[in-house]
Short mmCIF file of C-alpha atoms and ligand atoms in Angstrom, two decimals:
data_model
loop_
_atom_site.label_atom_id
_atom_site.label_comp_id
_atom_site.label_asym_id
_atom_site.label_seq_id
_atom_site.Cartn_x
_atom_site.Cartn_y
_atom_site.Cartn_z
CA MET A 1 252.55 100.34 137.99
CA ASP A 2 254.94 99.24 135.01
CA ALA A 3 256.07 101.62 132.32
CA ARG A 4 259.47 101.84 130.09
CA SER A 5 258.38 105.00 128.76
CA ALA A 6 257.37 108.27 130.27
CA LYS A 7 254.67 109.56 128.15
CA GLU A 8 252.70 105.24 129.00
CA TYR A 9 250.80 108.25 131.12
CA SER A 10 249.85 111.37 130.92
CA LYS A 11 250.53 113.80 133.39
CA ASP A 12 247.76 113.46 135.56
CA ASP A 13 248.51 110.09 135.44
CA TRP A 14 251.29 110.33 136.98
CA ALA A 15 250.07 112.93 139.43
CA LYS A 16 248.40 110.72 140.37
CA LEU A 17 250.13 107.91 140.60
CA ALA A 18 252.24 110.08 143.25
CA SER A 19 249.51 110.94 145.53
CA GLU A 20 249.22 107.75 145.98
CA ALA A 21 252.88 106.26 146.11
CA GLU A 22 252.72 107.93 148.87
CA SER A 23 251.26 106.39 151.31
CA LYS A 24 252.75 103.55 150.60
CA VAL A 25 256.68 105.02 150.13
CA GLU A 26 259.43 102.81 152.54
CA GLY A 27 262.03 105.54 154.70
CA ARG A 28 262.45 102.75 156.94
CA LEU A 29 266.34 101.77 157.59
CA PHE A 30 267.37 98.50 156.19
CA ILE A 31 270.14 96.04 157.09
CA ASN A 32 270.21 93.14 157.85
CA GLY A 33 268.09 92.08 155.24
CA GLU A 34 264.55 93.94 156.83
CA TYR A 35 263.34 96.42 156.96
CA VAL A 36 263.55 99.07 160.73
CA ASP A 37 263.14 101.74 162.65
CA ALA A 38 265.48 104.71 163.83
CA GLU A 39 266.46 103.21 167.14
CA ASP A 40 265.81 106.41 168.55
CA GLY A 41 262.98 106.88 166.03
CA GLY A 42 263.67 109.63 164.33
CA LYS A 43 262.57 110.91 160.60
CA ILE A 44 263.10 113.58 158.57
CA ASP A 45 260.89 114.90 155.88
CA VAL A 46 261.15 114.59 152.36
CA ILE A 47 260.34 117.35 150.60
CA ASN A 48 258.91 117.87 147.12
CA PRO A 49 261.02 120.61 145.74
CA ALA A 50 258.50 121.73 142.80
CA THR A 51 255.84 122.53 146.08
CA ASN A 52 257.86 122.38 148.15
CA GLU A 53 255.44 120.12 150.16
CA VAL A 54 256.40 116.99 151.98
CA PHE A 55 256.42 113.64 150.32
CA GLY A 56 256.92 111.22 152.55
CA THR A 57 259.99 110.54 154.60
CA CYS A 58 263.25 109.17 155.76
CA ALA A 59 264.38 107.73 159.12
CA ALA A 60 267.10 109.77 160.80
CA GLY A 61 269.78 107.37 160.87
CA THR A 62 272.14 107.94 163.53
CA GLY A 63 275.86 106.27 165.33
CA LYS A 64 273.16 103.99 166.90
CA ASP A 65 272.61 102.56 163.22
CA ILE A 66 275.35 103.16 161.31
CA ASP A 67 277.00 100.43 164.38
CA LYS A 68 274.05 97.78 163.59
CA ALA A 69 274.47 97.81 159.83
CA VAL A 70 277.59 97.73 160.52
CA ALA A 71 277.47 94.83 162.28
CA ALA A 72 275.78 93.03 160.75
CA ALA A 73 277.27 93.95 156.74
CA LYS A 74 281.11 92.59 159.46
CA GLU A 75 278.28 89.03 159.64
CA SER A 76 277.96 88.44 156.82
CA TYR A 77 280.98 89.06 155.48
CA LYS A 78 282.68 87.16 158.22
CA ALA A 79 280.51 83.90 157.21
CA ARG A 80 281.94 84.81 153.98
CA THR A 81 277.87 84.58 152.02
CA TRP A 82 278.31 86.41 150.04
CA LEU A 83 281.88 85.86 148.46
CA LYS A 84 281.58 81.99 149.28
CA MET A 85 279.38 81.20 146.74
CA ALA A 86 280.98 80.58 143.38
CA PRO A 87 281.00 84.40 140.94
CA ARG A 88 279.02 83.41 138.21
CA LYS A 89 276.20 82.28 140.82
CA ARG A 90 276.82 85.91 142.79
CA MET A 91 277.35 87.70 138.46
CA GLY A 92 273.95 86.22 138.47
CA ILE A 93 272.18 87.63 141.59
CA MET A 94 273.58 91.35 140.52
CA MET A 95 272.53 90.90 137.03
CA LYS A 96 268.84 89.29 138.17
CA PHE A 97 268.33 92.67 140.78
CA ALA A 98 269.11 94.97 137.22
CA ASP A 99 266.26 93.12 136.12
CA LEU A 100 264.86 93.79 139.02
CA ILE A 101 265.50 97.67 138.97
CA ASN A 102 264.22 97.81 135.38
CA LYS A 103 261.32 95.80 136.08
CA ASN A 104 260.51 98.52 138.79
CA ALA A 105 261.50 101.12 136.77
CA ALA A 106 258.50 103.76 136.85
CA GLU A 107 258.27 103.10 140.81
CA LEU A 108 261.67 104.30 141.34
CA ALA A 109 261.71 107.15 138.13
CA LEU A 110 258.31 108.43 140.55
CA MET A 111 260.24 108.19 143.64
CA GLU A 112 263.85 110.43 142.02
CA THR A 113 261.43 112.83 140.91
CA MET A 114 259.53 113.79 143.95
CA ASN A 115 262.85 113.76 146.57
CA MET A 116 264.73 115.73 143.82
CA GLY A 117 262.33 117.22 140.97
CA LYS A 118 264.33 115.47 138.19
CA PRO A 119 261.48 115.56 135.32
CA ILE A 120 260.25 111.85 134.84
CA SER A 121 261.40 111.48 131.13
CA ASP A 122 264.55 111.68 132.51
CA CYS A 123 264.68 110.04 135.15
CA LEU A 124 262.63 106.74 133.37
CA ASN A 125 264.69 107.45 130.06
CA VAL A 126 268.02 108.55 131.60
CA ASP A 127 268.52 106.97 135.92
CA VAL A 128 267.22 103.74 135.86
CA PRO A 129 268.09 102.83 132.75
CA ALA A 130 271.33 103.14 132.76
CA SER A 131 271.92 102.30 136.63
CA ALA A 132 270.81 98.92 135.52
CA VAL A 133 273.94 98.84 132.29
CA ASN A 134 275.88 100.62 135.38
CA LEU A 135 274.66 97.53 137.80
CA LYS A 136 275.33 94.98 135.06
CA PHE A 137 279.17 95.63 133.36
CA MET A 138 280.07 95.33 137.22
CA ALA A 139 278.70 91.84 137.85
CA GLU A 140 280.26 91.09 134.50
CA CYS A 141 283.68 92.01 135.74
CA ILE A 142 283.22 89.99 139.07
CA ASP A 143 285.17 86.84 137.45
CA LYS A 144 287.78 88.68 135.05
CA MET A 145 289.30 90.03 138.37
CA TYR A 146 292.63 88.80 138.10
CA GLY A 147 296.63 88.53 140.07
CA LYS A 148 299.04 88.96 138.66
CA VAL A 149 302.73 86.23 139.53
CA ALA A 150 305.87 88.27 139.30
CA ASN A 151 308.93 87.01 137.47
CA THR A 152 311.60 86.71 140.31
CA HIS A 153 313.36 83.66 141.36
CA GLU A 154 312.70 80.00 140.05
CA LYS A 155 313.75 78.73 143.78
CA ALA A 156 310.53 81.73 145.26
CA LEU A 157 306.56 81.51 143.89
CA ASN A 158 305.34 86.16 143.91
CA LEU A 159 301.70 86.73 144.25
CA SER A 160 299.61 89.86 143.90
CA VAL A 161 296.06 87.96 144.73
CA ARG A 162 293.17 90.74 144.71
CA GLU A 163 290.80 90.04 147.98
CA PRO A 164 288.02 92.59 149.08
CA TYR A 165 288.37 94.80 151.58
CA GLY A 166 285.01 93.95 153.89
CA VAL A 167 283.33 95.84 155.17
CA VAL A 168 282.43 98.98 153.07
CA GLY A 169 280.77 102.53 153.08
CA CYS A 170 279.10 104.46 150.46
CA ILE A 171 277.75 108.21 150.17
CA SER A 172 275.91 109.58 147.97
CA PRO A 173 274.42 112.68 147.29
CA TRP A 174 271.44 113.65 145.82
CA ASN A 175 271.50 114.48 142.43
CA TYR A 176 271.00 111.43 140.11
CA PRO A 177 269.93 109.79 143.68
CA LEU A 178 269.81 105.57 142.00
CA LEU A 179 272.88 106.43 139.62
CA MET A 180 274.57 107.90 141.62
CA GLY A 181 274.50 105.14 144.40
CA ILE A 182 274.86 102.04 141.76
CA TRP A 183 277.74 103.79 140.89
CA LYS A 184 279.37 103.64 144.17
CA ILE A 185 277.69 100.33 145.99
CA ALA A 186 277.84 97.73 142.93
CA PRO A 187 281.46 98.38 142.03
CA ALA A 188 282.41 97.09 146.02
CA LEU A 189 278.52 93.95 146.33
CA ALA A 190 280.56 93.41 142.69
CA ALA A 191 284.02 92.89 144.45
CA GLY A 192 282.79 91.19 146.62
CA ASN A 193 282.50 93.49 150.00
CA SER A 194 279.45 93.90 152.42
CA VAL A 195 278.17 97.07 151.90
CA ILE A 196 276.18 100.25 153.73
CA LEU A 197 274.58 102.81 152.57
CA LYS A 198 274.34 105.87 153.16
CA PRO A 199 272.09 107.92 150.41
CA ASP A 200 271.26 111.34 150.67
CA GLU A 201 269.22 112.78 152.82
CA HIS A 202 267.23 114.94 150.09
CA SER A 203 266.40 111.72 148.13
CA PRO A 204 266.46 108.66 149.65
CA HIS A 205 263.36 106.65 148.81
CA SER A 206 264.98 104.57 145.61
CA LEU A 207 268.06 103.56 147.84
CA ILE A 208 265.92 102.41 150.11
CA LYS A 209 263.77 100.33 147.58
CA ILE A 210 266.22 98.35 145.92
CA ALA A 211 268.34 97.30 149.35
CA GLU A 212 264.95 95.35 149.31
CA LEU A 213 265.53 94.15 145.15
CA PHE A 214 268.87 93.41 146.53
CA VAL A 215 268.18 90.10 148.86
CA GLU A 216 264.47 89.65 146.27
CA ALA A 217 266.92 88.33 144.03
CA GLY A 218 269.06 86.46 146.33
CA GLY A 219 272.10 88.94 147.40
CA PRO A 220 272.45 87.16 151.35
CA PRO A 221 270.91 89.50 153.87
CA GLY A 222 273.47 91.31 155.46
CA VAL A 223 275.12 92.44 152.24
CA LEU A 224 273.62 95.27 151.17
CA ASN A 225 272.66 98.22 154.50
CA VAL A 226 270.84 101.16 153.88
CA VAL A 227 271.06 103.78 157.03
CA SER A 228 269.66 107.18 155.78
CA GLY A 229 270.24 110.31 157.99
CA HIS A 230 271.86 113.24 158.01
CA GLY A 231 275.22 113.85 157.13
CA GLU A 232 276.41 115.15 160.56
CA GLU A 233 275.12 112.62 161.84
CA ALA A 234 275.11 109.11 160.09
CA GLY A 235 277.38 109.86 157.18
CA LYS A 236 279.70 110.71 159.73
CA ALA A 237 279.26 108.04 161.55
CA LEU A 238 279.86 105.49 158.96
CA ALA A 239 283.26 107.86 158.41
CA LEU A 240 284.68 107.41 161.29
CA HIS A 241 284.14 103.62 162.39
CA PRO A 242 286.79 101.53 162.78
CA ASP A 243 285.80 98.60 161.18
CA VAL A 244 284.58 100.60 157.68
CA LEU A 245 287.22 100.27 155.88
CA LYS A 246 286.61 101.52 153.28
CA ILE A 247 284.73 104.92 151.65
CA GLY A 248 283.33 105.46 148.39
CA PHE A 249 281.66 109.41 148.27
CA THR A 250 280.02 110.64 145.61
CA GLY A 251 279.11 115.02 146.62
CA SER A 252 281.09 117.90 147.63
CA THR A 253 284.72 119.17 147.49
CA GLU A 254 284.03 120.50 150.94
CA VAL A 255 282.28 116.67 152.32
CA GLY A 256 285.46 115.02 150.41
CA LYS A 257 287.69 117.17 153.18
CA LEU A 258 286.30 115.53 155.31
CA LEU A 259 286.15 112.35 155.04
CA LEU A 260 290.15 111.70 154.68
CA GLN A 261 289.85 113.68 157.53
CA TYR A 262 287.17 111.98 159.61
CA ALA A 263 290.12 108.44 158.07
CA GLY A 264 292.50 110.28 159.20
CA GLN A 265 290.63 110.48 163.03
CA SER A 266 289.90 106.40 163.22
CA ASN A 267 291.09 103.59 161.04
CA MET A 268 293.05 105.62 158.08
CA LYS A 269 290.35 103.62 155.84
CA LYS A 270 290.79 104.34 152.70
CA VAL A 271 288.54 107.50 150.83
CA SER A 272 287.80 107.72 146.98
CA LEU A 273 286.42 110.22 146.03
CA GLU A 274 283.89 111.82 143.08
CA THR A 275 283.63 116.11 144.25
CA GLY A 276 282.69 119.01 142.83
CA GLY A 277 283.56 120.23 139.35
CA LYS A 278 284.02 123.76 137.00
CA SER A 279 284.25 122.17 133.57
CA PRO A 280 285.46 124.00 131.11
CA MET A 281 283.92 123.32 127.64
CA ILE A 282 286.41 125.45 125.35
CA PHE A 283 285.27 126.29 121.82
CA PHE A 284 288.23 127.55 118.88
CA ALA A 285 287.56 129.22 115.74
CA ASP A 286 287.69 126.68 113.64
CA LEU A 287 285.63 123.63 115.56
CA PRO A 288 283.99 121.65 113.13
CA ASN A 289 279.58 121.99 113.58
CA MET A 290 278.56 125.43 115.24
CA ASP A 291 275.34 124.22 115.13
CA GLN A 292 275.82 121.15 117.45
CA ALA A 293 278.43 122.49 119.73
CA VAL A 294 276.29 125.47 120.98
CA GLY A 295 274.07 122.58 121.84
CA THR A 296 275.64 120.98 123.32
CA ALA A 297 276.86 123.39 125.24
CA TYR A 298 273.57 124.11 126.37
CA ASP A 299 272.88 120.33 126.63
CA SER A 300 276.05 120.64 128.69
CA ILE A 301 274.68 123.66 131.93
CA TYR A 302 271.19 123.48 131.09
CA ALA A 303 270.30 119.32 131.66
CA ASN A 304 269.26 118.62 135.71
CA MET A 305 269.37 121.82 135.64
CA GLY A 306 272.70 122.20 136.19
CA GLU A 307 273.29 119.72 139.28
CA VAL A 308 275.75 117.53 137.46
CA CYS A 309 279.10 117.72 138.73
CA ASN A 310 280.70 117.45 135.66
CA ALA A 311 278.50 119.94 133.62
CA GLY A 312 280.11 122.54 131.49
CA SER A 313 279.94 125.55 133.00
CA ARG A 314 282.56 127.61 131.73
CA ILE A 315 282.14 127.85 128.02
CA TYR A 316 285.97 129.72 126.40
CA VAL A 317 285.17 130.93 122.70
CA GLU A 318 287.95 132.68 120.72
CA ARG A 319 287.26 136.15 119.68
CA GLY A 320 286.32 135.65 116.27
CA ILE A 321 283.12 133.75 117.25
CA TYR A 322 282.67 134.66 119.96
CA ALA A 323 280.37 137.15 118.68
CA ASP A 324 278.52 134.47 116.42
CA PHE A 325 277.99 132.01 119.20
CA VAL A 326 276.26 134.17 121.60
CA ASP A 327 274.22 135.53 119.37
CA GLN A 328 273.38 131.28 118.41
CA PHE A 329 273.70 130.53 121.75
CA ILE A 330 270.39 132.86 122.64
CA ALA A 331 269.14 131.44 119.05
CA GLN A 332 269.01 127.89 119.60
CA GLY A 333 268.88 127.86 123.92
CA GLN A 334 266.72 130.94 125.34
CA GLY A 335 263.57 128.03 125.07
CA ALA A 336 265.16 125.32 124.35
CA TYR A 337 265.00 123.77 128.25
CA THR A 338 261.49 124.91 129.83
CA PRO A 339 261.17 124.67 133.19
CA GLY A 340 257.54 122.52 134.36
CA ASP A 341 256.06 120.01 136.79
CA PRO A 342 258.58 118.05 136.54
CA LEU A 343 255.22 114.90 136.40
CA ASP A 344 254.51 115.95 133.12
CA PRO A 345 256.41 114.26 130.62
CA GLU A 346 257.12 116.77 128.40
CA THR A 347 258.60 118.81 130.92
CA ASN A 348 262.63 118.48 130.56
CA MET A 349 263.59 121.26 133.23
CA GLY A 350 262.05 120.85 137.16
CA PRO A 351 262.82 122.96 140.25
CA LEU A 352 265.99 123.25 142.14
CA VAL A 353 266.16 119.95 144.93
CA THR A 354 265.91 122.50 147.62
CA ALA A 355 264.90 126.49 148.37
CA GLN A 356 267.76 126.77 149.79
CA ALA A 357 269.45 125.79 146.61
CA GLN A 358 267.49 128.65 145.34
CA LYS A 359 268.53 131.19 146.92
CA ARG A 360 271.91 129.61 146.26
CA VAL A 361 271.30 129.46 142.63
CA LEU A 362 270.01 133.34 143.07
CA GLY A 363 273.04 134.21 145.23
CA PHE A 364 275.08 133.21 142.69
CA ILE A 365 273.10 135.61 139.53
CA GLU A 366 273.03 138.68 141.29
CA SER A 367 277.22 138.13 142.54
CA ALA A 368 276.90 138.17 137.79
CA LYS A 369 275.14 141.31 137.51
CA SER A 370 276.74 143.64 140.34
CA GLU A 371 280.04 141.41 139.09
CA GLY A 372 280.08 143.15 135.76
CA ALA A 373 278.20 139.72 133.92
CA THR A 374 276.57 141.03 130.63
CA LEU A 375 272.61 138.91 131.54
CA LYS A 376 271.19 138.17 128.04
CA PHE A 377 268.20 135.45 129.63
CA GLY A 378 266.64 133.75 132.25
CA GLY A 379 268.02 135.34 135.44
CA GLY A 380 265.41 134.71 137.41
CA VAL A 381 262.45 132.46 138.78
CA PRO A 382 260.48 131.66 136.07
CA SER A 383 256.43 133.47 136.77
CA GLY A 384 253.84 130.69 137.56
CA LEU A 385 255.72 128.17 138.90
CA GLU A 386 256.99 130.81 142.58
CA SER A 387 256.11 127.89 144.48
CA GLY A 388 258.11 125.56 143.96
CA CYS A 389 262.47 126.08 144.00
CA PHE A 390 262.47 126.55 140.66
CA VAL A 391 265.00 128.76 138.63
CA GLU A 392 265.09 129.73 134.48
CA PRO A 393 267.69 129.15 132.33
CA THR A 394 269.59 131.57 131.84
CA LEU A 395 272.52 132.71 130.23
CA PHE A 396 275.58 135.48 131.68
CA SER A 397 278.27 137.12 128.53
CA ASP A 398 281.18 139.10 129.15
CA VAL A 399 281.88 137.05 131.85
CA ASN A 400 285.91 136.39 133.43
CA ASN A 401 287.61 133.89 135.49
CA ASP A 402 287.79 136.63 138.79
CA MET A 403 284.49 136.58 139.39
CA THR A 404 282.21 134.21 141.50
CA ILE A 405 281.04 132.93 138.50
CA GLY A 406 283.42 132.30 137.07
CA ARG A 407 285.45 130.25 139.58
CA GLU A 408 282.38 128.60 142.30
CA GLU A 409 280.88 125.79 141.25
CA ILE A 410 277.26 126.80 141.68
CA PHE A 411 275.41 123.72 140.51
CA GLY A 412 272.08 125.23 138.27
CA PRO A 413 271.10 125.60 135.10
CA VAL A 414 273.36 129.41 134.67
CA ALA A 415 275.71 129.70 131.75
CA SER A 416 279.26 131.58 131.23
CA ILE A 417 280.49 132.75 128.23
CA ILE A 418 284.05 133.64 128.23
CA PRO A 419 286.34 135.56 124.57
CA PHE A 420 290.14 134.36 124.46
CA ASP A 421 292.29 135.13 122.14
CA THR A 422 295.29 132.22 122.15
CA GLU A 423 295.90 128.54 123.42
CA GLU A 424 298.02 129.62 125.70
CA GLU A 425 295.92 131.92 127.32
CA VAL A 426 292.24 130.21 127.83
CA ILE A 427 294.79 126.86 128.89
CA GLY A 428 296.09 129.99 131.29
CA MET A 429 292.57 130.25 133.03
CA ALA A 430 290.98 125.97 131.95
CA ASN A 431 293.95 124.93 134.54
CA ASP A 432 292.81 128.30 136.77
CA THR A 433 290.94 126.46 139.40
CA ILE A 434 290.84 123.86 142.48
CA TYR A 435 288.98 121.62 140.58
CA GLY A 436 289.70 119.50 137.76
CA LEU A 437 286.60 117.25 136.78
CA CYS A 438 286.20 117.04 132.91
CA ALA A 439 286.75 118.81 130.08
CA SER A 440 286.23 119.69 126.26
CA VAL A 441 287.36 121.14 123.49
CA TRP A 442 286.22 122.17 120.32
CA THR A 443 288.81 122.31 116.97
CA SER A 444 289.40 119.83 113.51
CA ASN A 445 292.99 120.00 114.14
CA VAL A 446 293.81 117.55 115.33
CA SER A 447 297.17 118.67 117.16
CA ARG A 448 295.71 121.09 118.17
CA ALA A 449 292.90 118.10 119.86
CA HIS A 450 295.65 116.82 121.51
CA ASN A 451 298.58 119.38 122.38
CA MET A 452 295.23 120.74 124.88
CA ALA A 453 293.62 117.97 125.75
CA LYS A 454 297.19 116.52 127.95
CA ALA A 455 297.91 120.48 129.26
CA ILE A 456 294.24 120.98 130.98
CA GLU A 457 294.26 119.91 133.89
CA SER A 458 291.60 117.49 134.63
CA GLY A 459 290.57 114.20 134.94
CA MET A 460 289.04 113.73 131.52
CA VAL A 461 289.45 115.73 128.60
CA TYR A 462 286.32 115.53 125.39
CA VAL A 463 287.40 115.98 121.67
CA ASN A 464 284.80 117.41 119.47
CA CYS A 465 281.79 116.45 122.01
CA TYR A 466 280.72 116.18 125.86
CA ASP A 467 280.02 114.08 128.57
CA VAL A 468 279.42 110.88 125.91
CA GLY A 469 280.62 107.85 126.11
CA ASP A 470 279.77 104.27 128.77
CA MET A 471 281.92 102.62 130.61
CA THR A 472 284.76 102.22 129.06
CA PHE A 473 284.89 105.46 130.00
CA GLU A 474 286.79 106.08 133.07
CA PHE A 475 284.90 108.35 134.77
CA GLY A 476 286.71 110.55 137.37
CA GLY A 477 288.84 114.34 137.58
CA TYR A 478 292.13 115.39 138.92
CA LYS A 479 292.75 118.19 141.88
CA GLN A 480 289.74 118.88 144.29
CA SER A 481 287.09 116.94 141.64
CA GLY A 482 288.39 113.37 143.33
CA ASN A 483 290.79 110.99 143.86
CA THR A 484 289.20 107.76 142.22
CA LYS A 485 288.25 106.59 138.75
CA ASP A 486 283.30 105.70 138.20
CA SER A 487 281.43 103.68 136.27
CA CYS A 488 284.50 101.70 134.17
CA PHE A 489 286.50 98.91 134.93
CA GLU A 490 289.36 99.79 137.83
CA SER A 491 285.98 101.36 140.15
CA VAL A 492 285.75 97.49 140.77
CA LEU A 493 289.89 97.55 141.15
CA GLY A 494 288.47 100.25 143.96
CA TYR A 495 287.23 98.92 146.67
CA THR A 496 289.63 95.15 145.89
CA GLN A 497 293.27 95.75 148.10
CA SER A 498 296.30 94.22 147.26
CA LYS A 499 297.53 91.12 148.70
CA SER A 500 301.47 89.83 147.37
CA ILE A 501 302.35 86.68 148.62
CA TRP A 502 305.05 85.15 148.96
CA TYR A 503 306.37 80.95 148.19
CA ASN A 504 309.79 79.45 149.13
CA LEU A 505 309.74 76.99 147.43
CA GLY A 506 313.73 75.86 147.93
P1 NAD B 1 277.12 116.36 149.53
O1 NAD B 1 278.44 116.64 150.07
O2 NAD B 1 276.02 117.91 150.56
O3 NAD B 1 276.82 114.79 150.23
C1 NAD B 1 277.02 114.64 148.96
C2 NAD B 1 276.56 113.40 150.83
O4 NAD B 1 277.40 113.46 152.11
C3 NAD B 1 275.24 113.59 151.13
O5 NAD B 1 274.94 111.88 151.42
C4 NAD B 1 275.62 113.90 152.78
O6 NAD B 1 273.98 113.43 153.57
C5 NAD B 1 276.10 113.30 153.54
N1 NAD B 1 277.12 114.02 154.14
C6 NAD B 1 277.56 115.35 154.43
N2 NAD B 1 278.41 115.76 155.18
C7 NAD B 1 278.36 114.22 155.95
C8 NAD B 1 279.18 114.74 156.74
N3 NAD B 1 279.69 115.32 157.90
N4 NAD B 1 279.49 113.29 157.01
C9 NAD B 1 280.09 112.46 156.73
N5 NAD B 1 278.99 112.18 155.18
C10 NAD B 1 278.30 113.97 155.32
O7 NAD B 1 277.03 117.05 148.21
P2 NAD B 1 275.25 116.71 147.96
O8 NAD B 1 274.81 118.24 147.64
O9 NAD B 1 274.22 116.02 147.61
O10 NAD B 1 276.48 117.37 146.00
C11 NAD B 1 275.93 117.21 145.09
C12 NAD B 1 277.54 117.96 145.00
O11 NAD B 1 278.70 116.98 144.73
C13 NAD B 1 278.15 119.03 143.89
O12 NAD B 1 279.63 119.31 144.12
C14 NAD B 1 278.58 117.94 142.80
O13 NAD B 1 280.07 117.94 141.89
C15 NAD B 1 278.81 116.16 143.67
N6 NAD B 1 278.76 116.16 142.72
C16 NAD B 1 280.11 114.80 141.96
C17 NAD B 1 279.78 113.23 141.28
C18 NAD B 1 281.22 113.07 140.69
O14 NAD B 1 280.93 111.38 140.19
N7 NAD B 1 282.43 113.60 140.75
C19 NAD B 1 279.23 113.16 140.66
C20 NAD B 1 277.38 114.26 141.35
C21 NAD B 1 278.14 114.42 142.19
#
């Protein structure tokens, strides 16, 4: 199987490849360079949300497996198998690792689709290549991290050097399984740590596979270990482990808070968090281009089925253009995303990740109706797709900040349009949330754009665009959206600690 574009195969070809892959997919743990079963032999069924049928299993790792993986990581770190390599050699291994991910793109993409329902075309066009780019960028950082020499007493030398933590735990979510896993492990490895990754139990297969690719690229055994399992079991054991000195996490705010508690209950390990969001998009009447604004608004909430941390889930529109904006959103947005079989290369919207997620999102839709929002389109399960976890792209207008859909992270394809009258009012509404991940401001007035960008309490603000950028853009939130930056040079530094060294030269 070798494809770089989903359209190289037909829907039937992909379905055939998926059924062949099911019997071969690797679901064991990867510890110390080899596949092993969980100590207790437990397994978790991985469900394809497009059909609610089982697609393979993964091992249900427990505390015993975490102990084993941490011991292997600790041993590799103590032996300096990774760190003692010349930086350029480590860089070369990570580059090869990235190339192997691209080489195995079709297989990895298929695993993503079968695990969490993302359209195969998105997996191949976006997730897999973006994962390789992230790995390569982090590899390039390896010999670009510098310490400091202080300008101090002439009879002293005061150095500040950056060192890895040693053993790092990474815990990742299911919404971009491969990419979010890479966002954690790539900077951790680049910084020289040994890593244990705990993927989400709904979407483990691509991340189990890449552990093998790391070793194939020349990565020493024990440096990258993958332990699948339930969050409350394997994830908690990793976060409580006394030999793990840092946890990198992407997932819900609720679990992020638990990880901070586990750190306090165990060894005060450092915890970096990328968590939930309820990101405002603010459209002023003087926005430069209505078509582009509306297109970006619906893409931001319907792409990836709305299962995106920085989805533009609160769309604030100035009263003067409100009615026109809603009309254009309906005209352009209603047919832009069509739920369908995610193995069809033409499909741009798959199912939600689980039946539970589908029920939750439909519950939000019911709450919006009963709290007085106006349903403009969607709102149900698409006809003919009742056997999967699908939800129609949905639009509500006349939403306000007191409604449940105006406050909570829905994590589904539900757009909410909210009118506003003044700058002060919209700043107040945009900031009236526990979250602070991302925001965007649409206006032709540069002063207003800058003042708004400063006034909004979020870690990322886009002006006249949304969710674009590259590896120079520091990704991360304020408030309860997290405490770190991912996918940038800063993220490698986040997997290092600084040591001060004072030489007496007197
Ligand atoms: P989740 O918090 O339920 O799970 C994330 C990971 O944590 C999984 O691996 C899970 O097994 C593990 N986990 C669950 N309970 C645990 C526990 N008690 N101890 C240790 N680990 C535990 O999140 P999810 O539902 O998989 O992902 C969706 C959430 O992730 C959304 O809130 C979304 O906004 C957020 N997210 C944030 C970013 C970002 O960069 N800020 C990116 C993607 C997703």
